[in-house]
XYZ file of C-alpha atoms in Angstrom:
754
model
C 146.802 72.241 70.375
C 150.117 73.892 69.610
C 151.313 75.284 72.897
C 154.698 75.608 74.532
C 154.854 75.567 78.302
C 157.926 76.018 80.423
C 158.603 72.883 82.453
C 161.278 74.304 84.729
C 159.036 74.022 87.797
C 158.288 70.381 87.115
C 161.943 69.568 86.448
C 162.859 71.360 89.671
C 160.383 69.340 91.691
C 161.628 66.141 90.069
C 165.171 66.965 91.194
C 163.878 67.918 94.641
C 162.169 64.556 95.021
C 165.309 62.742 93.926
C 167.359 64.523 96.556
C 164.795 64.056 99.318
C 163.558 60.600 98.304
C 165.369 59.039 101.244
C 163.179 61.171 103.533
C 159.920 59.780 102.140
C 158.292 56.412 101.571
C 155.200 55.628 99.520
C 152.298 53.367 100.491
C 149.991 52.988 97.515
C 147.403 50.456 96.467
C 147.999 48.558 93.239
C 144.859 46.431 93.349
C 142.531 48.374 91.010
C 144.227 48.165 87.608
C 143.163 50.896 85.195
C 145.272 50.011 82.159
C 148.307 48.065 81.017
C 150.983 48.372 78.340
C 153.924 46.267 77.248
C 157.317 46.065 75.595
C 159.064 42.943 74.304
C 160.240 41.993 77.783
C 158.284 43.989 80.348
C 154.700 44.470 81.475
C 153.549 47.864 82.788
C 150.405 48.240 84.913
C 148.663 51.399 86.082
C 146.627 51.541 89.263
C 144.630 54.633 90.236
C 147.576 56.661 91.586
C 150.749 54.677 90.892
C 152.283 52.339 88.314
C 154.450 49.236 88.425
C 156.199 46.991 85.944
C 157.681 43.509 85.794
C 160.450 42.161 83.591
C 159.801 38.730 82.089
C 163.568 38.347 81.703
C 164.872 39.153 85.187
C 161.559 39.078 87.134
C 162.437 42.551 88.463
C 159.380 44.326 89.921
C 159.555 48.122 89.965
C 157.104 50.715 91.276
C 156.803 54.425 90.486
C 154.830 56.645 92.852
C 154.575 60.247 93.995
C 157.845 59.750 95.901
C 159.432 59.458 92.437
C 157.450 62.448 91.176
C 154.459 60.635 89.616
C 151.421 62.610 90.747
C 148.407 62.085 88.492
C 144.840 63.004 89.309
C 143.353 59.575 88.534
C 145.225 57.385 86.047
C 143.118 56.347 83.069
C 145.636 55.230 80.415
C 149.230 54.093 80.014
C 151.410 53.457 76.956
C 155.086 52.482 76.741
C 157.293 53.463 73.810
C 160.184 51.048 73.408
C 161.716 53.202 70.666
C 162.007 56.207 72.959
C 162.263 54.437 76.338
C 159.351 56.497 77.617
C 156.137 55.586 79.379
C 153.163 57.901 78.945
C 150.583 58.066 81.737
C 147.220 59.756 81.158
C 144.824 61.142 83.778
C 141.120 61.889 83.953
C 141.841 65.647 84.062
C 143.979 65.593 80.897
C 147.398 65.582 82.573
C 149.966 63.646 80.552
C 152.979 62.390 82.537
C 156.135 61.215 80.759
C 158.321 58.735 82.653
C 161.732 58.526 81.015
C 164.042 55.523 81.078
C 166.115 57.118 83.851
C 162.877 57.534 85.915
C 162.912 61.315 85.486
C 159.416 62.686 85.058
C 157.958 65.464 82.913
C 154.412 66.739 83.338
C 152.608 68.026 80.240
C 149.673 70.239 81.167
C 148.596 71.383 77.702
C 145.283 69.507 77.786
C 144.647 70.519 81.399
C 145.120 74.188 80.462
C 143.224 74.078 77.155
C 140.629 76.819 77.609
C 138.452 75.819 74.648
C 137.685 72.368 76.092
C 135.263 71.817 78.946
C 136.968 70.540 82.098
C 134.662 67.510 82.206
C 135.796 66.466 78.695
C 139.572 66.470 79.170
C 139.900 62.892 80.367
C 142.420 60.682 78.517
C 140.920 57.336 77.448
C 143.746 55.720 75.478
C 147.249 56.397 74.162
C 148.426 54.852 70.871
C 151.965 55.216 69.494
C 152.892 55.182 65.819
C 156.068 56.400 64.120
C 157.185 58.735 66.913
C 153.759 60.201 67.538
C 151.330 59.444 70.350
C 147.657 59.725 69.478
C 145.850 60.549 72.684
C 142.162 59.660 72.659
C 140.209 62.007 74.908
C 136.629 62.835 75.746
C 136.824 65.760 73.303
C 138.687 64.161 70.381
C 142.316 63.294 69.650
C 145.488 65.181 70.632
C 148.780 64.433 68.876
C 151.998 64.344 70.927
C 155.573 64.204 69.590
C 157.705 61.725 71.531
C 160.942 63.254 70.285
C 160.304 66.889 71.198
C 157.799 66.177 74.008
C 155.468 68.792 72.536
C 151.826 68.647 71.539
C 150.905 69.168 67.893
C 147.455 69.167 66.313
C 144.135 68.529 67.972
C 141.355 66.742 66.112
C 137.776 67.720 66.938
C 136.196 65.176 64.660
C 132.543 65.187 65.653
C 129.668 66.423 63.507
C 130.288 70.112 62.723
C 133.489 69.957 64.745
C 131.769 68.929 67.961
C 133.693 67.527 70.921
C 133.004 63.786 70.992
C 134.452 61.064 73.209
C 137.088 59.025 71.399
C 137.618 55.742 73.224
C 140.587 54.456 71.226
C 142.424 55.153 67.974
C 144.648 53.177 65.637
C 146.394 53.533 62.282
C 145.857 51.179 59.358
C 146.673 51.384 55.649
C 147.455 55.103 55.774
C 144.376 56.118 57.770
C 143.856 57.015 61.404
C 140.725 55.392 62.806
C 138.855 56.601 65.873
C 136.331 54.501 67.801
C 133.821 56.770 69.514
C 131.283 56.153 72.234
C 128.269 57.494 70.328
C 129.356 58.623 66.855
C 130.574 55.448 65.221
C 134.035 54.776 63.824
C 135.516 57.724 61.946
C 138.675 57.924 59.896
C 140.948 60.490 58.276
C 143.880 60.218 55.862
C 147.046 60.355 57.966
C 148.988 62.407 55.405
C 146.243 65.012 55.233
C 147.672 68.195 56.819
C 144.168 69.464 57.571
C 142.875 66.754 59.884
C 142.077 69.433 62.424
C 139.211 70.273 60.048
C 136.271 68.019 60.964
C 135.251 67.883 57.294
C 138.314 65.714 56.603
C 136.904 62.916 58.761
C 134.426 60.332 57.517
C 132.122 58.053 59.453
C 132.839 54.570 58.084
C 130.753 52.571 60.581
C 127.905 53.823 62.741
C 126.920 52.850 66.258
C 128.638 52.844 69.632
C 132.126 51.382 69.983
C 134.339 50.547 72.936
C 137.665 49.889 71.212
C 139.689 49.503 68.025
C 143.140 48.103 67.205
C 145.348 47.021 64.298
C 146.445 43.387 64.260
C 147.736 40.841 61.727
C 147.237 43.036 58.633
C 143.698 43.784 59.694
C 141.759 46.193 61.849
C 139.447 45.048 64.623
C 136.739 46.983 66.417
C 134.525 45.959 69.311
C 131.078 47.432 69.822
C 129.381 48.250 73.096
C 127.759 44.810 73.429
C 130.955 42.791 72.975
C 130.919 41.843 69.291
C 134.382 42.000 67.687
C 134.397 42.915 63.978
C 137.001 42.612 61.236
C 136.630 46.027 59.695
C 138.588 45.444 56.477
C 135.947 43.050 55.190
C 132.867 45.171 55.661
C 132.502 44.909 59.419
C 132.280 41.123 59.409
C 131.666 39.760 62.926
C 134.763 37.945 64.127
C 133.758 36.800 67.622
C 131.584 37.748 70.558
C 133.004 37.908 74.069
C 129.643 37.669 75.797
C 129.451 41.148 77.299
C 130.755 44.672 76.785
C 134.488 44.865 76.190
C 136.671 46.896 78.527
C 139.903 46.508 76.546
C 141.175 45.416 73.133
C 144.837 45.457 72.123
C 147.536 43.954 69.941
C 150.362 42.706 72.149
C 153.533 40.986 70.953
C 151.872 38.910 68.254
C 148.528 38.358 69.976
C 145.099 39.974 69.865
C 143.736 40.285 73.400
C 140.085 41.160 74.067
C 138.880 41.645 77.637
C 135.456 41.994 79.217
C 134.711 42.129 82.937
C 134.256 38.341 82.990
C 136.316 37.004 80.074
C 139.766 37.258 78.500
C 140.123 35.979 74.926
C 143.506 35.665 73.173
C 144.059 35.049 69.445
C 147.312 34.349 67.586
C 148.387 35.899 64.273
C 146.430 33.254 62.361
C 143.347 34.453 64.304
C 143.117 31.137 66.098
C 141.860 31.416 69.669
C 144.619 30.166 71.938
C 143.015 31.083 75.251
C 139.628 31.858 76.727
C 139.571 32.554 80.435
C 136.129 33.027 81.981
C 137.168 33.286 85.622
C 139.999 32.772 88.080
C 139.209 29.623 90.105
C 138.736 30.472 93.759
C 138.692 34.238 93.168
C 135.789 36.607 92.587
C 137.446 39.254 90.418
C 136.491 41.737 87.736
C 138.828 41.865 84.732
C 139.892 45.325 83.502
C 142.540 44.559 80.843
C 145.105 41.956 79.816
C 148.290 41.779 77.780
C 150.899 39.268 76.602
C 154.678 39.464 77.047
C 157.102 36.622 76.226
C 154.307 34.057 76.079
C 153.084 35.081 79.516
C 149.672 36.626 80.027
C 149.145 39.393 82.548
C 145.562 39.986 83.672
C 144.502 43.192 85.375
C 141.655 43.138 87.893
C 139.706 45.635 89.969
C 140.175 43.771 93.239
C 143.496 41.928 93.322
C 145.867 43.724 90.962
C 147.724 41.735 88.306
C 147.672 37.969 87.882
C 150.493 36.441 85.847
C 150.027 33.172 83.972
C 150.997 31.370 80.763
C 149.044 31.102 77.546
C 150.035 27.450 77.227
C 149.285 26.592 80.867
C 146.747 28.901 82.479
C 146.598 26.656 85.563
C 149.956 28.065 86.707
C 149.169 31.474 88.178
C 150.814 34.023 90.447
C 149.643 37.362 91.789
C 152.516 39.783 91.184
C 150.890 42.896 92.657
C 153.253 44.958 94.847
C 152.487 44.953 98.549
C 150.208 47.789 99.605
C 146.891 48.668 101.209
C 143.575 47.657 99.663
C 142.874 51.179 98.386
C 144.894 54.351 97.925
C 142.236 56.726 99.233
C 142.559 56.233 102.998
C 139.915 57.775 105.233
C 141.330 57.158 108.717
C 144.515 55.908 110.406
C 145.395 54.513 113.821
C 149.013 54.004 114.903
C 149.934 51.484 117.571
C 153.376 50.644 118.882
C 154.096 48.190 116.071
C 151.403 48.620 113.421
C 149.415 51.165 111.437
C 145.726 50.498 110.746
C 143.821 52.021 107.823
C 140.182 52.111 106.750
C 138.751 53.504 103.519
C 135.046 54.177 103.953
C 133.503 56.767 106.176
C 131.470 59.685 104.857
C 131.735 62.891 102.876
C 131.694 66.526 104.015
C 127.905 66.370 104.467
C 128.265 63.093 106.433
C 126.682 61.002 103.671
C 128.116 57.490 104.178
C 130.205 55.683 101.596
C 128.191 52.494 101.349
C 130.813 50.443 99.514
C 132.450 47.405 101.100
C 136.167 48.200 101.206
C 137.856 46.063 103.845
C 140.636 46.976 106.286
C 144.440 47.198 105.938
C 147.261 47.015 108.471
C 150.893 48.006 107.945
C 153.245 45.817 109.977
C 157.055 45.788 110.099
C 156.867 42.941 107.562
C 154.509 44.759 105.179
C 150.801 45.192 104.555
C 148.173 42.729 105.752
C 144.770 43.148 104.118
C 141.375 42.025 105.387
C 139.201 41.903 102.236
C 135.722 43.380 102.067
C 134.041 39.987 102.004
C 135.435 39.216 105.479
C 134.216 42.281 107.422
C 130.743 40.894 108.222
C 129.105 43.242 105.710
C 130.189 46.327 107.684
C 130.251 49.342 105.383
C 131.443 52.942 105.622
C 134.259 52.077 108.028
C 135.324 55.365 109.595
C 137.495 55.003 112.706
C 139.769 52.489 114.457
C 140.564 51.910 118.122
C 143.117 49.404 119.387
C 142.957 48.252 122.994
C 146.169 49.665 124.513
C 146.286 46.773 126.964
C 145.788 44.119 124.277
C 146.716 45.080 120.713
C 145.121 41.928 119.319
C 141.727 43.455 120.208
C 140.648 46.029 117.634
C 137.387 47.874 117.048
C 136.304 49.599 113.836
C 133.322 51.927 113.599
C 130.861 51.560 110.749
C 128.937 54.658 109.731
C 126.214 52.396 108.400
C 126.124 49.135 110.375
C 127.452 49.649 113.933
C 130.661 48.519 115.624
C 132.979 45.826 114.259
C 135.219 43.838 116.622
C 138.390 42.064 115.461
C 140.530 39.559 117.312
C 143.955 38.658 115.918
C 143.079 40.465 112.666
C 139.868 38.446 112.208
C 136.434 40.151 112.350
C 134.500 38.232 114.986
C 131.482 40.363 115.937
C 129.339 43.155 114.538
C 127.444 45.069 117.221
C 124.217 46.636 115.975
C 120.671 47.270 117.198
C 119.957 43.525 117.438
C 122.668 42.662 119.991
C 123.503 45.983 121.704
C 121.864 49.265 122.768
C 123.176 50.964 119.610
C 120.333 52.745 117.804
C 119.523 52.405 114.120
C 117.879 55.496 112.685
C 116.086 53.934 109.729
C 115.174 56.904 107.601
C 113.964 54.434 104.973
C 112.272 51.205 106.187
C 114.621 48.248 105.965
C 117.696 50.409 105.276
C 120.482 50.505 107.856
C 121.408 53.878 109.269
C 123.320 52.862 112.382
C 126.047 55.486 112.468
C 128.864 54.709 114.891
C 131.947 56.915 114.883
C 134.675 58.405 117.088
C 136.229 55.464 118.957
C 138.513 56.127 121.945
C 139.853 53.911 124.757
C 140.127 55.629 128.146
C 142.832 54.903 130.729
C 140.652 52.256 132.387
C 140.298 50.271 129.160
C 136.696 51.308 128.385
C 135.790 51.979 124.749
C 133.904 55.238 124.131
C 132.097 56.001 120.886
C 129.408 58.171 119.333
C 126.125 56.780 118.004
C 125.188 59.682 115.746
C 121.694 61.070 115.167
C 120.299 59.755 118.474
C 119.287 61.393 121.763
C 121.917 59.334 123.607
C 124.859 59.626 121.200
C 127.665 58.972 123.695
C 128.167 55.267 124.416
C 130.733 53.333 126.415
C 131.487 49.610 126.136
C 133.140 48.287 129.286
C 133.709 44.607 130.178
C 130.863 43.530 127.906
C 128.429 46.087 129.354
C 127.014 49.204 127.708
C 126.249 52.638 129.157
C 124.610 55.503 127.264
C 124.627 59.264 127.912
C 121.993 61.694 126.674
C 122.810 65.007 124.979
C 119.237 66.304 125.176
C 120.086 68.868 127.858
C 123.348 69.900 126.187
C 122.515 70.654 122.546
C 119.292 71.588 120.801
C 119.045 68.835 118.168
C 121.002 65.675 119.042
C 118.901 63.559 116.651
C 120.223 65.542 113.689
C 123.824 65.897 114.848
C 126.899 63.988 113.745
C 130.233 63.838 115.534
C 133.925 63.617 114.682
C 136.774 61.901 116.533
C 136.816 62.644 120.257
C 139.735 62.807 122.672
C 139.760 62.211 126.442
C 141.962 64.325 128.704
C 143.747 63.338 131.933
C 140.674 64.281 133.985
C 138.422 61.976 131.983
C 136.688 64.809 130.131
C 135.476 63.819 126.680
C 135.989 66.496 124.018
C 133.631 65.717 121.138
C 133.586 67.719 117.868
C 130.188 68.055 116.187
C 128.986 69.081 112.754
C 126.515 71.762 113.853
C 126.775 72.187 117.630
C 130.391 73.202 118.090
C 132.659 71.425 120.567
C 131.052 69.433 123.375
C 132.896 68.749 126.621
C 131.464 66.044 128.908
C 132.619 64.459 132.154
C 130.451 61.829 133.847
C 132.716 61.875 136.907
C 131.881 65.537 137.488
C 128.164 64.901 137.756
C 127.533 64.466 134.007
C 128.763 67.998 133.421
C 128.536 69.512 129.939
C 130.179 72.592 128.474
C 129.382 73.446 124.853
C 131.758 75.768 123.016
C 130.235 77.455 119.974
C 130.920 80.172 117.436
C 129.463 82.965 119.545
C 131.471 85.684 121.269
C 132.041 83.433 124.297
C 133.177 80.270 122.545
C 134.990 82.143 119.757
C 135.040 79.217 117.310
C 135.319 80.313 113.671
C 132.672 77.742 112.717
C 130.341 75.371 114.565
C 131.475 72.617 112.202
C 134.302 71.232 114.357
C 136.310 68.548 112.560
C 139.112 67.497 114.903
C 140.657 68.018 118.344
C 144.020 67.100 119.866
C 145.564 67.587 123.320
C 149.176 68.759 123.257
C 151.969 68.219 125.753
C 151.061 71.429 127.623
C 147.481 70.294 128.311
C 146.027 72.612 125.689
C 143.326 71.532 123.258
C 143.947 72.322 119.589
C 140.688 72.565 117.668
C 140.323 72.285 113.902
C 137.145 73.474 112.221
C 135.843 73.790 108.680
C 136.977 77.442 108.761
C 140.156 77.608 110.797
C 141.993 76.828 114.014
C 141.484 77.598 117.699
C 143.265 76.651 120.952
C 141.718 76.065 124.387
C 144.308 76.558 127.150
C 144.237 74.832 130.531
C 141.822 71.908 130.180
C 141.643 71.515 133.960
C 139.396 74.593 133.968
C 136.530 72.413 132.754
C 136.115 71.090 136.300
C 135.884 74.542 137.925
C 134.398 76.864 135.310
C 131.135 76.854 133.380
C 132.138 78.899 130.354
C 135.269 78.308 128.280
C 136.580 80.445 125.450
C 139.039 79.558 122.695
C 141.722 81.720 121.134
C 143.040 82.167 117.644
C 146.788 82.000 117.067
C 147.955 85.343 115.700
C 151.176 85.333 113.696
C 153.082 88.028 111.851
C 153.415 87.541 108.115
C 154.825 90.146 105.745
C 154.672 92.649 108.587
C 150.966 92.104 109.167
C 149.171 90.339 112.000
C 147.279 87.344 110.647
C 145.388 84.379 111.999
C 147.178 81.040 111.600
C 145.365 78.876 109.024
C 142.610 81.436 108.567
C 139.532 79.945 106.844
C 141.303 76.613 106.259
C 139.323 73.371 106.333
C 141.254 71.365 108.945
C 140.830 67.577 108.865
C 143.284 66.472 111.557
C 145.832 67.705 114.104
C 148.597 65.513 115.556
C 151.226 66.340 118.186
C 154.749 64.948 117.864
C 157.323 64.200 120.531
C 158.620 67.770 120.476
C 155.107 69.218 120.920
C 155.084 70.439 117.330
C 151.710 70.248 115.574
C 151.137 68.461 112.281
C 147.973 69.849 110.679
C 146.074 68.209 107.804
C 143.966 70.429 105.572
C 141.275 69.648 103.044
C 142.898 71.481 100.145
C 146.211 73.092 101.183
C 148.373 70.104 102.092
C 149.988 69.582 105.506
C 151.585 72.037 107.921
C 154.107 71.506 110.705
C 154.065 74.377 113.188
C 156.081 75.020 116.328
C 154.664 74.190 119.786
C 153.030 77.618 120.142
C 152.081 77.862 116.466
C 154.145 81.019 115.882
C 156.519 79.412 113.396
C 155.674 77.274 110.374
C 158.438 74.697 110.120
C 157.164 72.862 107.017
C 154.308 73.324 104.602
C 154.128 70.226 102.412
C 151.991 70.348 99.261
C 151.586 68.303 96.110
C 153.683 70.913 94.330
C 156.734 70.941 96.632
C 156.842 67.450 98.142
C 155.969 63.818 97.389
C 152.424 64.324 98.681
C 150.189 62.884 95.921
C 147.360 65.285 96.776
C 146.656 68.433 98.777
C 143.650 66.729 100.364
C 144.979 65.214 103.594
C 142.351 63.017 105.238
C 144.335 61.955 108.299
C 147.801 61.967 109.869
C 149.464 59.417 112.156
C 152.834 59.623 113.909
C 155.133 56.817 114.989
C 156.301 58.193 118.328
C 159.306 55.858 118.412
C 160.778 56.672 114.986
C 159.250 60.094 114.342
C 157.821 58.928 111.005
C 154.739 60.890 109.955
C 152.082 59.193 107.783
C 149.868 61.302 105.528
C 146.672 59.634 104.314
C 145.339 61.426 101.232
C 142.604 60.763 98.719
C 145.290 59.650 96.222
C 147.556 57.492 98.370
C 149.647 57.534 101.528
C 153.221 58.715 101.989
C 155.408 58.730 105.079
C 157.863 61.473 105.983
C 160.831 60.308 107.995
C 160.557 62.834 110.788
C 162.770 63.107 113.832
C 160.479 64.324 116.624
C 160.178 61.186 118.740
C 158.761 60.911 122.229
C 161.388 61.298 124.943
C 162.553 58.186 126.749
C 162.369 57.724 130.502
C 166.140 57.341 130.764
C 169.278 57.233 128.627
C 169.664 53.462 128.532
C 168.556 53.087 124.897
C 170.388 55.911 123.147
C 171.505 55.005 119.636
C 173.279 56.827 116.804
C 172.440 56.287 113.127
C 174.063 55.979 110.661
C 177.258 54.812 112.261
C 179.722 54.875 110.628
C 178.896 57.783 108.308
C 180.268 56.636 104.962
C 181.558 58.700 102.004
C 178.801 60.286 99.962
C 176.273 60.436 102.794
C 174.410 63.745 102.556
C 171.889 63.382 105.360
C 172.048 64.027 109.069
C 173.183 61.836 111.935
C 170.256 60.895 114.146
C 170.770 60.607 117.910
C 167.660 58.944 119.359
C 166.446 57.437 122.606
C 167.024 60.704 124.466
C 165.214 62.100 127.459
C 163.609 65.533 127.198
C 165.857 68.570 127.750
C 169.026 66.509 127.527
C 172.241 68.440 126.818
C 174.252 67.022 123.894
C 177.866 67.966 123.222
C 179.856 66.526 120.303
C 183.642 66.779 120.281
C 186.465 65.438 118.157
C 188.807 62.873 119.640
C 190.999 65.648 121.059
C 188.082 67.227 122.934
C 187.404 70.224 120.689
C 183.683 71.064 120.705
C 182.045 70.893 117.243
C 178.345 70.877 118.127
C 176.036 71.464 121.076
C 172.258 71.405 121.490
C 169.412 70.568 123.873
C 166.863 67.915 122.994
C 163.167 68.661 122.597
C 161.689 65.185 122.600
C 163.581 61.977 121.959
C 165.741 62.791 118.922
C 168.246 65.382 117.752
C 170.006 65.706 114.402
C 173.589 66.608 113.597
C 174.483 67.657 110.060
C 178.145 66.592 110.623
C 179.357 70.185 110.505
C 181.204 72.239 113.087
C 178.394 74.574 114.195
C 177.048 74.712 110.634
C 180.233 76.224 109.176
C 182.093 73.350 107.501
C 181.998 69.593 107.273
C 184.068 67.944 109.970
C 186.979 65.777 108.896
C 187.140 61.994 108.990
C 187.592 60.563 112.449
C 185.884 59.379 115.600
C 183.627 61.890 117.383
C 182.482 61.680 120.986
C 178.837 62.358 121.904
C 178.346 63.399 125.545
C 174.740 63.338 126.784
C 173.514 64.565 130.178
C 170.135 65.233 131.743
C 169.411 68.855 132.641
C 170.146 68.156 136.322
C 173.249 66.079 135.545
C 171.832 63.002 137.276
C 172.016 60.882 134.125
C 174.816 60.754 131.581
C 175.682 58.755 128.493
C 178.654 58.703 126.120
C 178.412 57.445 122.511
C 180.795 57.476 119.569
C 180.266 58.032 115.866
C 182.819 57.431 113.117
C 182.827 59.694 110.086
C 184.571 58.623 106.885
C 184.848 61.292 104.186
């Protein structure tokens, strides 16, 4: 695979991330360890979307995420080269990421772009380094990568008649390169042979199915698919059996380490077993890999990340996994004043539930708190969160499989289902739960509204321990086959409920159980009856996201006086042509910030920030131009106090340090940050705690005006220039703030040191 690709774009984005890193923060899960690697003094672990390492010398723990430029598809392999100070990270789509010692990142897309290999066979299974070359075992064969030039060399298709076969792991021994394959035995070729890209130069030396191979202590060891480890230099003599299929075998700093899902076995250079670990007392974990550094053993698990212990004293253990949510793929978010809640289950585009138990996570000012899957009362497919605004210790989580989960002080205390509530279970298969609760929303009176999908009475309200149900039979044609997305409730108490196949449903019980259904006909003007999200902005307009674009419904008060409502597209001018904003885009979420700007999450095009009327696109963040780890944005949440914007994707969550905060009621809490502005600072001064439409004037100490603006929301920024022309000099600057009617004023100071 001799190809030469320009990497200017990737180097540019790496520099961009370095400059803007202070604007972003990463929130990734490190619990499901895919692979590990090691140097003489450091352990490296790869989770699904991020990596971390720990020094056994200084105990330094370091993470690398998309904020640093690491943006894999799904990590499948990792290998560290101490000679070159580079860490290679492999993905299931063939992307090879090089992390240099200075944390700069280079993406190698040669395998991804290889036209002769099927897309499903490009996954990287293992990376093995020898003499400046990395031998990358893939589902099609082996690719050779030069660590000095960072270029790919030959590709070995070593199957029968040159077929693509899955190579699980490779190693080099006694002048030969050995490849352990999933179905075609162990094959080898002479390393000095310049024609190894010819399949005829490879020989099958052992038949069968193999799950790993490694060189250790002047010998070569292979493990078959039932867990028997063989010494291959003595005619495939069985060495040991680990009881079940191996998931990892490696040589690590003088030890042979063999791992299955339930056992870790460690042998020294004399092939004496120095450790056999069959479980972690008090923990139900699945082992994925293990390695040894400086006499310490590091054990990777699917559920709890990395456990650090000692070969000579396994009873001393510590979990060294960086703080993060339970999983990187976050389905739904809910922001409260102090915390951010996240759930990971839900359903797919066709509303098929994710039946896995995945738990719940909460981001607090002190870090992440995780409620593991075994503690959620067997509630699966968790899809939405609602926090009682009058009592934040009371939290409800919808289950798209089991009902409604109630938590008190972060502890699940009750699961409401068809046995203890009016919620209906549509058992399509006898004995199989199909109780689909979704779309939780607290109204101003403290009542919890929700949808009970695929029933004739899908709208439910839970108030003071009592339940009320509302039928949709007279509103839509097939309520028993309809599913619903997250609703909102406007100031009149009207519920706006998106549906999968009946458009947007408006309902108000206070107006005589009035319904208005907005569809994709000429009257409703929706681009698609699959409505995915709705949000009310600061002008009392409803922004509607569908599977095929965006619409806006102006003047929500009209619901009470009119019987037919029509939506409008937002028409913008682009390249001199009139176009529809977000035409044909699959829109997953819309959020409104303190300045009435709209943050829009899409299913494949990243995230957009548009102006209050939608006529101007302020930002368009994608995986290619920002630290977003994916262009699939599942949900967005905004901290109205700080302006931070959280993007939940299928590959991890990042937060953008925005500035559009909600306006304050007065000027009593205005603050300026940073203050003082020290030499080298390249950002902007943030003036927060403002009221809306406040006039801000900044002058030097002699009274000369250097900046003036009007606030839209609770925060404004100053780039420390005099009207954008030049950087102001060192000194104290006065900030004069006044309400638009002059009734309230505030004076602050900021010191600038150049």
